[in-house]
PDB file of C-alpha atoms in Angstrom:
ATOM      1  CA  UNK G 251      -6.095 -48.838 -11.326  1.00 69.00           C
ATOM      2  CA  UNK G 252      -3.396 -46.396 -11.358  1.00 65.00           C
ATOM      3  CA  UNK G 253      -1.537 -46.030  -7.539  1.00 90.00           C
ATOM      4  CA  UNK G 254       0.064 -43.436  -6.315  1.00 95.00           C
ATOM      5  CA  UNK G 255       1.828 -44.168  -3.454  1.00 95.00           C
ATOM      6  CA  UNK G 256       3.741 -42.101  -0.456  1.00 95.00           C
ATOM      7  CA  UNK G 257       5.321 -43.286   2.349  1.00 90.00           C
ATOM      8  CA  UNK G 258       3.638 -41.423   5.017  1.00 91.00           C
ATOM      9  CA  UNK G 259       0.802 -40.343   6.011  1.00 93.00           C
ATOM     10  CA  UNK G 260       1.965 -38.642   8.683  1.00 95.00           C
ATOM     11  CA  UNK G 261       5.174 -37.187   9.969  1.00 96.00           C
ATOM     12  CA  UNK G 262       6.411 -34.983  12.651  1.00 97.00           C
ATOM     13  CA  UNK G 263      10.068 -33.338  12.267  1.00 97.00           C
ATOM     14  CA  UNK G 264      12.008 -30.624  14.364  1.00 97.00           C
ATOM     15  CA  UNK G 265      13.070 -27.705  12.921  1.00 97.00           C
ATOM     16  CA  UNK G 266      17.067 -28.048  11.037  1.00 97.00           C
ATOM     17  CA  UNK G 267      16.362 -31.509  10.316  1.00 97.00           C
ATOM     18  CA  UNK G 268      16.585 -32.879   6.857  1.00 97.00           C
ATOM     19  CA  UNK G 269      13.140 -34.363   5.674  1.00 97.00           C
ATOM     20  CA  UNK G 270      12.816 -36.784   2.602  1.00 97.00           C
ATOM     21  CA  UNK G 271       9.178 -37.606   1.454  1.00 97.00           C
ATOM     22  CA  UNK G 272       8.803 -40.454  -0.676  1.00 97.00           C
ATOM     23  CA  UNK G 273       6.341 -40.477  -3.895  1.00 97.00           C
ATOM     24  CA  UNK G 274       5.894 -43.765  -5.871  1.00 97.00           C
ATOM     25  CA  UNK G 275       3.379 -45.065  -8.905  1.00 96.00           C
ATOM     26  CA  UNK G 276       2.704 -47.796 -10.606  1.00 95.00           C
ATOM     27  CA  UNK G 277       1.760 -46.777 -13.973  1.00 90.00           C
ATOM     28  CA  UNK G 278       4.719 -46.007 -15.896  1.00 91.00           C
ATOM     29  CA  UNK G 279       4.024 -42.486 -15.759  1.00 90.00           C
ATOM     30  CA  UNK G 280       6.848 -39.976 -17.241  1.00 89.00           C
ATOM     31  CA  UNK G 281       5.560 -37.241 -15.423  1.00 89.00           C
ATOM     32  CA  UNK G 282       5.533 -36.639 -11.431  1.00 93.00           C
ATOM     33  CA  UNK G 283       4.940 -33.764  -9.630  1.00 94.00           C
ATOM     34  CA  UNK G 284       5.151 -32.699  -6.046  1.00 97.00           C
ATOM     35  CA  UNK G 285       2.524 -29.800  -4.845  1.00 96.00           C
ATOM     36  CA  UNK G 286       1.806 -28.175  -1.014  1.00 96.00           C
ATOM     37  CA  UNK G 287      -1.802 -28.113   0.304  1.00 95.00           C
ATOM     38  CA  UNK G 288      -2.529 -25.018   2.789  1.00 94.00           C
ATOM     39  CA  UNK G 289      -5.713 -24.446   4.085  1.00 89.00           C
ATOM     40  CA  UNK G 290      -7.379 -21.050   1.636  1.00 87.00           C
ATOM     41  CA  UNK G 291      -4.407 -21.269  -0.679  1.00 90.00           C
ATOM     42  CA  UNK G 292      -5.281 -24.178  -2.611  1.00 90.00           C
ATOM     43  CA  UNK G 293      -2.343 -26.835  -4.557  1.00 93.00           C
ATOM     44  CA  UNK G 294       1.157 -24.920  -5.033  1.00 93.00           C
ATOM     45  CA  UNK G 295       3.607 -26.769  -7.283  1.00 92.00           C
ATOM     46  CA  UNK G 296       6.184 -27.050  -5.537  1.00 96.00           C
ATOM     47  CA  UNK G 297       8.430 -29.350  -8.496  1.00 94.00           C
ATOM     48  CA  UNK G 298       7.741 -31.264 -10.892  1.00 91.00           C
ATOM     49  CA  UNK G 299      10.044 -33.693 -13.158  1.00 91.00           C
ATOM     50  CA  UNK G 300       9.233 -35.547 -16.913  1.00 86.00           C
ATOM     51  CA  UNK G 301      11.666 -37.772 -17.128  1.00 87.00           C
ATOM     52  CA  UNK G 302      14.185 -39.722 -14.805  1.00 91.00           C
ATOM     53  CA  UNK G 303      16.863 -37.224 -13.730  1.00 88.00           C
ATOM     54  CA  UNK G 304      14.941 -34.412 -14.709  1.00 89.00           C
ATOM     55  CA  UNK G 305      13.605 -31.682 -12.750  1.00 91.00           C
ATOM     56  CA  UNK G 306      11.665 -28.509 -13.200  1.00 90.00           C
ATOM     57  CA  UNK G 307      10.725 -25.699 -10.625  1.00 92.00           C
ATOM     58  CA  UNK G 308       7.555 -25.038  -9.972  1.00 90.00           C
ATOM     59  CA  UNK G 309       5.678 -22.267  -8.264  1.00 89.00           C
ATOM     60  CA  UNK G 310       7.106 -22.307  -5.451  1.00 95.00           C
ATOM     61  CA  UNK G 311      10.943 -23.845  -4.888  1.00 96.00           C
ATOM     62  CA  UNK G 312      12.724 -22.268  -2.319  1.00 96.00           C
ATOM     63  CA  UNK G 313      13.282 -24.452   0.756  1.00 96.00           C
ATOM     64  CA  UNK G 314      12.973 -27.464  -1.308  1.00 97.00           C
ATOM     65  CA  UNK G 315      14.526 -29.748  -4.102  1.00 97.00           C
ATOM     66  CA  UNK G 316      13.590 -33.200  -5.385  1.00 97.00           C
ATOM     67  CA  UNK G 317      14.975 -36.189  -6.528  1.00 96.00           C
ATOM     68  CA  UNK G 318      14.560 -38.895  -9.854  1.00 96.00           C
ATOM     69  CA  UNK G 319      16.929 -41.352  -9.961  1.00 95.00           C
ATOM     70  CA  UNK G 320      13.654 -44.009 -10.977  1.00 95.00           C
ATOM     71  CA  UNK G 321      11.162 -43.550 -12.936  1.00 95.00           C
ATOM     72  CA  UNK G 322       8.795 -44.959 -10.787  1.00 96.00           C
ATOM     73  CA  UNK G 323       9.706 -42.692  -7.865  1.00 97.00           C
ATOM     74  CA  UNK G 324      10.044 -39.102  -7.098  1.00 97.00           C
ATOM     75  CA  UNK G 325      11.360 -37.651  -3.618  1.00 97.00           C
ATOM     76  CA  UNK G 326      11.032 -34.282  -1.883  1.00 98.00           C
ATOM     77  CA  UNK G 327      13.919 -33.283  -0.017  1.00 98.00           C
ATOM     78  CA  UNK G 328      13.830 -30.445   2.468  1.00 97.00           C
ATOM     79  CA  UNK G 329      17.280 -29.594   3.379  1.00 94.00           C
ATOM     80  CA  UNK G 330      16.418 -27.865   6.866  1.00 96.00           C
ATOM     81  CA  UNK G 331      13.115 -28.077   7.827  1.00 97.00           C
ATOM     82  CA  UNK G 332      11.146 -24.690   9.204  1.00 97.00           C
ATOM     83  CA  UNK G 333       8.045 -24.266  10.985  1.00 97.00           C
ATOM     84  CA  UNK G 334       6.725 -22.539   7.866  1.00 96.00           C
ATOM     85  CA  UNK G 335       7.229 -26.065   5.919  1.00 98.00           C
ATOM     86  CA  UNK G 336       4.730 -27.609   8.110  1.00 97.00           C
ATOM     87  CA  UNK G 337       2.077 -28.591   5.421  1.00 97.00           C
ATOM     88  CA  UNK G 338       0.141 -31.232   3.745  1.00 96.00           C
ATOM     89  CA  UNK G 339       2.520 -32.367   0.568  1.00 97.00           C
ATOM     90  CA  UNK G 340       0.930 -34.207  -2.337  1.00 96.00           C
ATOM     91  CA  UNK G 341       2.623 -36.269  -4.974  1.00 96.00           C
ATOM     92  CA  UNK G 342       0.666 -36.827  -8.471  1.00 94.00           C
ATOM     93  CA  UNK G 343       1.861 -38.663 -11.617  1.00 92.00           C
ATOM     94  CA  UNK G 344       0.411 -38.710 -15.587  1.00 88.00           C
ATOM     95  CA  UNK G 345       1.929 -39.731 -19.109  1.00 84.00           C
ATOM     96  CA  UNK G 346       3.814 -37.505 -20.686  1.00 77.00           C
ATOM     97  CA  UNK G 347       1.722 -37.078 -24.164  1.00 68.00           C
ATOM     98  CA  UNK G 348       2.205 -34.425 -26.891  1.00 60.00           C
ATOM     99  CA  UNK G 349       2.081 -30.758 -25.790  1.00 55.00           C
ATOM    100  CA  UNK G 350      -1.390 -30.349 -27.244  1.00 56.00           C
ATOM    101  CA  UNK G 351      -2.900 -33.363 -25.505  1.00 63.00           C
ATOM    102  CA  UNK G 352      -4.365 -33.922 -22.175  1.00 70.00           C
ATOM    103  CA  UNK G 353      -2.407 -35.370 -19.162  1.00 73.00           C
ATOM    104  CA  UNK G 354      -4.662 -35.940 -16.579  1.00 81.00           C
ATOM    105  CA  UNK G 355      -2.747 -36.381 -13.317  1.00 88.00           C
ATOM    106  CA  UNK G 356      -3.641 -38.819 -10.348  1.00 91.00           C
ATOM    107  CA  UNK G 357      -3.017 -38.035  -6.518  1.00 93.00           C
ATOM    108  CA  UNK G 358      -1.550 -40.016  -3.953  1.00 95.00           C
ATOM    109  CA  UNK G 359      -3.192 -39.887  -0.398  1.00 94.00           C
ATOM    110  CA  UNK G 360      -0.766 -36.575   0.886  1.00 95.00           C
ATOM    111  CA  UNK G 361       1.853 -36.554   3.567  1.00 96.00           C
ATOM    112  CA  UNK G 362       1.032 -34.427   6.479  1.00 95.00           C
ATOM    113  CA  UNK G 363       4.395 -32.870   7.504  1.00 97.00           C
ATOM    114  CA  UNK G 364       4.701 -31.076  11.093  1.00 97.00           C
ATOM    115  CA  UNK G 365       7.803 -29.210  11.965  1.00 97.00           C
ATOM    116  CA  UNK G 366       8.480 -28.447  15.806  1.00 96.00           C
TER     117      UNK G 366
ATOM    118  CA  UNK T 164       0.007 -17.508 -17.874  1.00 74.00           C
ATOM    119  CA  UNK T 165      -3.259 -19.430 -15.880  1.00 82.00           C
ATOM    120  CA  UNK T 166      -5.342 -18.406 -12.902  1.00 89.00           C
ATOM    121  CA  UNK T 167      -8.197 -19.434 -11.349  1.00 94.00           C
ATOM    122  CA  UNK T 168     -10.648 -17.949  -8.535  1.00 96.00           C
ATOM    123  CA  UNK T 169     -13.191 -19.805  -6.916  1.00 96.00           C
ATOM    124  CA  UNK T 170     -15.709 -17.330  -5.627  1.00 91.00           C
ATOM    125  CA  UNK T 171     -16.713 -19.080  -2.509  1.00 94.00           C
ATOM    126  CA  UNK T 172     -14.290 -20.348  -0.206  1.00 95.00           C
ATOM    127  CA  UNK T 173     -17.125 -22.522   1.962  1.00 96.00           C
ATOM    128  CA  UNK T 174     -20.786 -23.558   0.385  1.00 97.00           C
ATOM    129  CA  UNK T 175     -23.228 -25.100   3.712  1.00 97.00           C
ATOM    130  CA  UNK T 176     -26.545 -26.696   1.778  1.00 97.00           C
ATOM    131  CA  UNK T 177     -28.935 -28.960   2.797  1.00 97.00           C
ATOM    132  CA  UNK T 178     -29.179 -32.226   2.484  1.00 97.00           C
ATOM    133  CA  UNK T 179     -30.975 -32.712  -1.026  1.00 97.00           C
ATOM    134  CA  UNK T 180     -30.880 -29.276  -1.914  1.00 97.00           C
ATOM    135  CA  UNK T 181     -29.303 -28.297  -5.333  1.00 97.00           C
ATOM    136  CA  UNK T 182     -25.624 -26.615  -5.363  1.00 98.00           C
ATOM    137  CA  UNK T 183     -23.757 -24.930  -7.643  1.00 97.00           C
ATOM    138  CA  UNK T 184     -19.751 -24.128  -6.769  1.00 98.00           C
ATOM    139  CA  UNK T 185     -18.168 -21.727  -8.816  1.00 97.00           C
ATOM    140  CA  UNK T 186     -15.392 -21.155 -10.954  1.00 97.00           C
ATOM    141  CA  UNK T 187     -13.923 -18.557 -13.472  1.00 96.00           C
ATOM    142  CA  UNK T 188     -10.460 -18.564 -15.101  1.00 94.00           C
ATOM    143  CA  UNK T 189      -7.903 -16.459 -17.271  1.00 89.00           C
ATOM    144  CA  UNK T 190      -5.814 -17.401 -19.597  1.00 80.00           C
ATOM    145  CA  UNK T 191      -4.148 -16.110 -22.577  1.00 73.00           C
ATOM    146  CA  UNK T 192      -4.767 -19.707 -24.688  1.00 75.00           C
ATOM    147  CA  UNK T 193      -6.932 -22.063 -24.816  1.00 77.00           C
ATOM    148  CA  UNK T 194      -7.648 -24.497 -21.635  1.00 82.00           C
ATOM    149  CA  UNK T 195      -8.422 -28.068 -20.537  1.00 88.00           C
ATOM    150  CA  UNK T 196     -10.579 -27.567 -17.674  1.00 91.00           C
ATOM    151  CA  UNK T 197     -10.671 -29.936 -14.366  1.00 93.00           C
ATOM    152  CA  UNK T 198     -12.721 -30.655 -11.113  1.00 96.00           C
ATOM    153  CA  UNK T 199     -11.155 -32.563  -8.415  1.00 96.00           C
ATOM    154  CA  UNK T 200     -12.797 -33.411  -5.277  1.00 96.00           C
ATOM    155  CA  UNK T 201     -10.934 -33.683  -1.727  1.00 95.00           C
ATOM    156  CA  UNK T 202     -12.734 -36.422   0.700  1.00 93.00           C
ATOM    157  CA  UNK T 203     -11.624 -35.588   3.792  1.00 88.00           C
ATOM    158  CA  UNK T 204      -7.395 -37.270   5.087  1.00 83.00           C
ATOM    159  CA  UNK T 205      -7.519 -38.294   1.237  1.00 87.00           C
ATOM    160  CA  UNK T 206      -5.600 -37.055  -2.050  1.00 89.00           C
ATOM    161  CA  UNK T 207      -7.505 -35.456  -5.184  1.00 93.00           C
ATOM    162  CA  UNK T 208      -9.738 -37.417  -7.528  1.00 92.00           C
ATOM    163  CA  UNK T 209     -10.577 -36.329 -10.911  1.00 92.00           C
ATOM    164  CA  UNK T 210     -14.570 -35.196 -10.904  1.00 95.00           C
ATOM    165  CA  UNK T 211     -15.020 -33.775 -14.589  1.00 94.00           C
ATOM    166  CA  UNK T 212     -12.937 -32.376 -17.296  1.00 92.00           C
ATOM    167  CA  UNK T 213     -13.721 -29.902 -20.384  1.00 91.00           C
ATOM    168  CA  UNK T 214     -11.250 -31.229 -23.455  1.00 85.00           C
ATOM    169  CA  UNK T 215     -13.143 -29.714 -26.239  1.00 83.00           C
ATOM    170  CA  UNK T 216     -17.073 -30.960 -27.972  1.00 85.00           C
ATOM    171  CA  UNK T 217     -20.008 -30.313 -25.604  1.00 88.00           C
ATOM    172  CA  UNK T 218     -19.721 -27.572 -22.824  1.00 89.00           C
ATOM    173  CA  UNK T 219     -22.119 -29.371 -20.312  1.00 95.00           C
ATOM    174  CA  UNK T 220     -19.912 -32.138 -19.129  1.00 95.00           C
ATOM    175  CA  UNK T 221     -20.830 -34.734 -17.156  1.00 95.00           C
ATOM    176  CA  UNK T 222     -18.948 -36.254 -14.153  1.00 94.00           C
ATOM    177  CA  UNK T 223     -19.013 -39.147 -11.417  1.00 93.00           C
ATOM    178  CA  UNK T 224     -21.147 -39.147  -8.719  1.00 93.00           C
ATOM    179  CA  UNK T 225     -24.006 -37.072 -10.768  1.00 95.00           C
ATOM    180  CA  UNK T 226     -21.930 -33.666 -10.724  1.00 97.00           C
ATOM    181  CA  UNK T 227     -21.701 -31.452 -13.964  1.00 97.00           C
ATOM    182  CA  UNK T 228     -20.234 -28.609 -15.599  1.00 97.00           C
ATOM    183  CA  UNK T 229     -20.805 -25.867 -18.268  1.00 95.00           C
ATOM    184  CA  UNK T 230     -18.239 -24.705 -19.892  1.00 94.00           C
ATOM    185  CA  UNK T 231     -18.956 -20.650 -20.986  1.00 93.00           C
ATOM    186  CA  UNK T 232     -16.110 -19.107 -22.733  1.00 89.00           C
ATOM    187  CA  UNK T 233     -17.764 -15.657 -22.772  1.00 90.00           C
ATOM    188  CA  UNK T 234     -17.660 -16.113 -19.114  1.00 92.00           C
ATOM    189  CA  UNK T 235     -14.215 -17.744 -18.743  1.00 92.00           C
ATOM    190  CA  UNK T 236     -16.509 -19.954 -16.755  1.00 95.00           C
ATOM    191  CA  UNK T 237     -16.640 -23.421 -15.599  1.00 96.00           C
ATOM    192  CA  UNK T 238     -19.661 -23.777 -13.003  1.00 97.00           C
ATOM    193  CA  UNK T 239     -19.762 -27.576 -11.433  1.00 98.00           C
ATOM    194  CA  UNK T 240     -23.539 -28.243 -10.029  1.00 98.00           C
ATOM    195  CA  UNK T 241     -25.426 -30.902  -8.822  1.00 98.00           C
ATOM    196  CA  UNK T 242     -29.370 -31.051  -8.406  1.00 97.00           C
ATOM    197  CA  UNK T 243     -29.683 -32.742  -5.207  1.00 97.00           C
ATOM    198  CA  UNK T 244     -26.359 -33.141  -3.066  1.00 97.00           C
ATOM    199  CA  UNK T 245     -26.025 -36.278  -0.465  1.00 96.00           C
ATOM    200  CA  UNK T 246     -24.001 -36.150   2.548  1.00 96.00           C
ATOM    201  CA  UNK T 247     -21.329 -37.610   1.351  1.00 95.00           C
ATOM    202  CA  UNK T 248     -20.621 -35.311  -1.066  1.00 97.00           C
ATOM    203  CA  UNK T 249     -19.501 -33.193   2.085  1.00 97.00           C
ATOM    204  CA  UNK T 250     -15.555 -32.331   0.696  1.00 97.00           C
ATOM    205  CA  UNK T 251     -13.589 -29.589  -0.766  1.00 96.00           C
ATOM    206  CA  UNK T 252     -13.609 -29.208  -4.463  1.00 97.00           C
ATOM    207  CA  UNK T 253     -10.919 -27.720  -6.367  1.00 96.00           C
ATOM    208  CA  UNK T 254     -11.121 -25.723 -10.047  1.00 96.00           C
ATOM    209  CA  UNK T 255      -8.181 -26.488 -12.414  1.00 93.00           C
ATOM    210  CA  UNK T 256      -7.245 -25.044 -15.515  1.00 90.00           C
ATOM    211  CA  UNK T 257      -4.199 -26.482 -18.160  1.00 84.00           C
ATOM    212  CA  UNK T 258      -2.753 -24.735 -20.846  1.00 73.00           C
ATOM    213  CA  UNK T 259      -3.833 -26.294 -24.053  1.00 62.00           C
ATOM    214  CA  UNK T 260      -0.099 -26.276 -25.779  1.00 55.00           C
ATOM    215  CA  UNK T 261       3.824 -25.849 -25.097  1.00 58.00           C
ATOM    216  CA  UNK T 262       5.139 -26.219 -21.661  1.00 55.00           C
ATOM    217  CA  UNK T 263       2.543 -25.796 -19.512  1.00 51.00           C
ATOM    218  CA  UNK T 264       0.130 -28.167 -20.507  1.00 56.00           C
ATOM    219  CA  UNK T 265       2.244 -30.282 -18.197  1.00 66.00           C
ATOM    220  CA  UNK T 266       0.732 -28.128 -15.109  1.00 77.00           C
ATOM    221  CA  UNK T 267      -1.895 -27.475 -13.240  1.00 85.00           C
ATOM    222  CA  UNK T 268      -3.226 -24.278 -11.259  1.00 89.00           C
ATOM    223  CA  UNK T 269      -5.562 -24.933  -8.925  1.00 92.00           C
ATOM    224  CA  UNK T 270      -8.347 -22.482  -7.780  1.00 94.00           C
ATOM    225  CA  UNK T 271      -8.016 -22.072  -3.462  1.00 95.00           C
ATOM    226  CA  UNK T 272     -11.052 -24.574  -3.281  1.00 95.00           C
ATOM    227  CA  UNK T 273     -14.030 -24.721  -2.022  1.00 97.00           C
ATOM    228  CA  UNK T 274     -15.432 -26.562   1.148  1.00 96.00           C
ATOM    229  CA  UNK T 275     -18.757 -27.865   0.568  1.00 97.00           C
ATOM    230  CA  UNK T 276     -20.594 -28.949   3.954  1.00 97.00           C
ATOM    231  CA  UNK T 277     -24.360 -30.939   3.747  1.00 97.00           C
ATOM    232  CA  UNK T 278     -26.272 -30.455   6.232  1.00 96.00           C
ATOM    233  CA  UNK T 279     -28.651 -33.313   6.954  1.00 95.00           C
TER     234      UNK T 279
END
């Protein structure tokens, strides 16, 4: 079974300080990505990387950046946390096949992030 | 570029009732299609997914799908729901070649509540 892994399930951070969410799997996967759950808005990528040092923006970057120095693990970094950060943050992993193929991506459990 | 609307942001049904949640997309190439369900304080997990072959597609927990490209449609249904079917489902849509096929864009999702 493939496990995605993060290591929180729940945090609670005051605004300015600098927040580091932790996303590991166990599959081998190339690719990682890290999205933001709010409530009527659905999954925003937030980044996403496909290979170790890699990194790609996503949908929506700003306030954020991310870290691959393993393969196995992917971080989110938020530099100076805002009340407008305060979210539920998802990690999700996949292989990284040809461009025509299918990648189907699994979820870890989510982070729920408050900023005071 | 991908989007994708879910036209009903919260489905209530009875308890061994049929349901259908819906879906429509846009895209300017061809698309893998996904359904991910949300149980609730948990991460995604795959439901169904629309490669390519048959357009009724058949999932886990007795949910299906029908594929209609006239429609840019991708319906998921179920004939008689259970209560613990009670989640939030999201639509997903991948581009079928070149960069994004490593992404996902997720519809805004869909809360289904049974009512017993």
């Amino acid at each position: 079974d493939v496990k995605v892994t993060q290591s929180s399930r729940y945090l609670v951070k005051r605004t300015g300080e600098k927040v580091f969410l932790e996303c590991v799997q166990d599959m081998d996967h190339e690719n990682m990505f890290w999205y933001r759950q709010d409530p009527g808005l659905g999954l925003r990528l937030i980044y996403f990387s496909y290979d170790v040092k890699m990194k790609e923006k996503g949908d929506i970057p700003e306030g954020y950046s991310v870290s691959r120095e393993k393969k196995e693990r992917f971080s989110l970094i938020l530099e100076s946390a805002s009340t407008n950060q305060t979210s539920m943050y998802l990690c999700a992993s996949s292989f990284l096949l040809a461009a025509t193929s299918y990648n189907e991506q699994f979820f870890g459990p989510g982070t729920r992030l408050t900023v005071l | 570029a991908q989007s994708v609307t879910q036209l009903d942001s919260q489905v209530p049904v009875f308890e061994e009732a049929p349901v259908e949640l819906r879906c429509n997309y846009s895209s300017s190439v061809s698309v893998y299609l996904f359904w991910y369900v949300q149980y609730p304080n948990q991460g995604l997990q795959l439901l169904l997914k629309y490669l390519s072959g048959s357009t009724l597609v058949k999932g886990i927990n007795g949910f299906e799908a029908e594929f209609n490209k006239s429609q840019t449609s991708f319906h998921l249904r179920k004939p008689s729901v259970h209560i613990s079917d009670t989640a939030e489902y999201f639509c997903a849509v991948s581009a079928h070649s070149g960069a994004g096929s490593y992404q996902l864009t997720f519809g805004k999702g869909t809360k289904l509540s049974v009512i017993p």
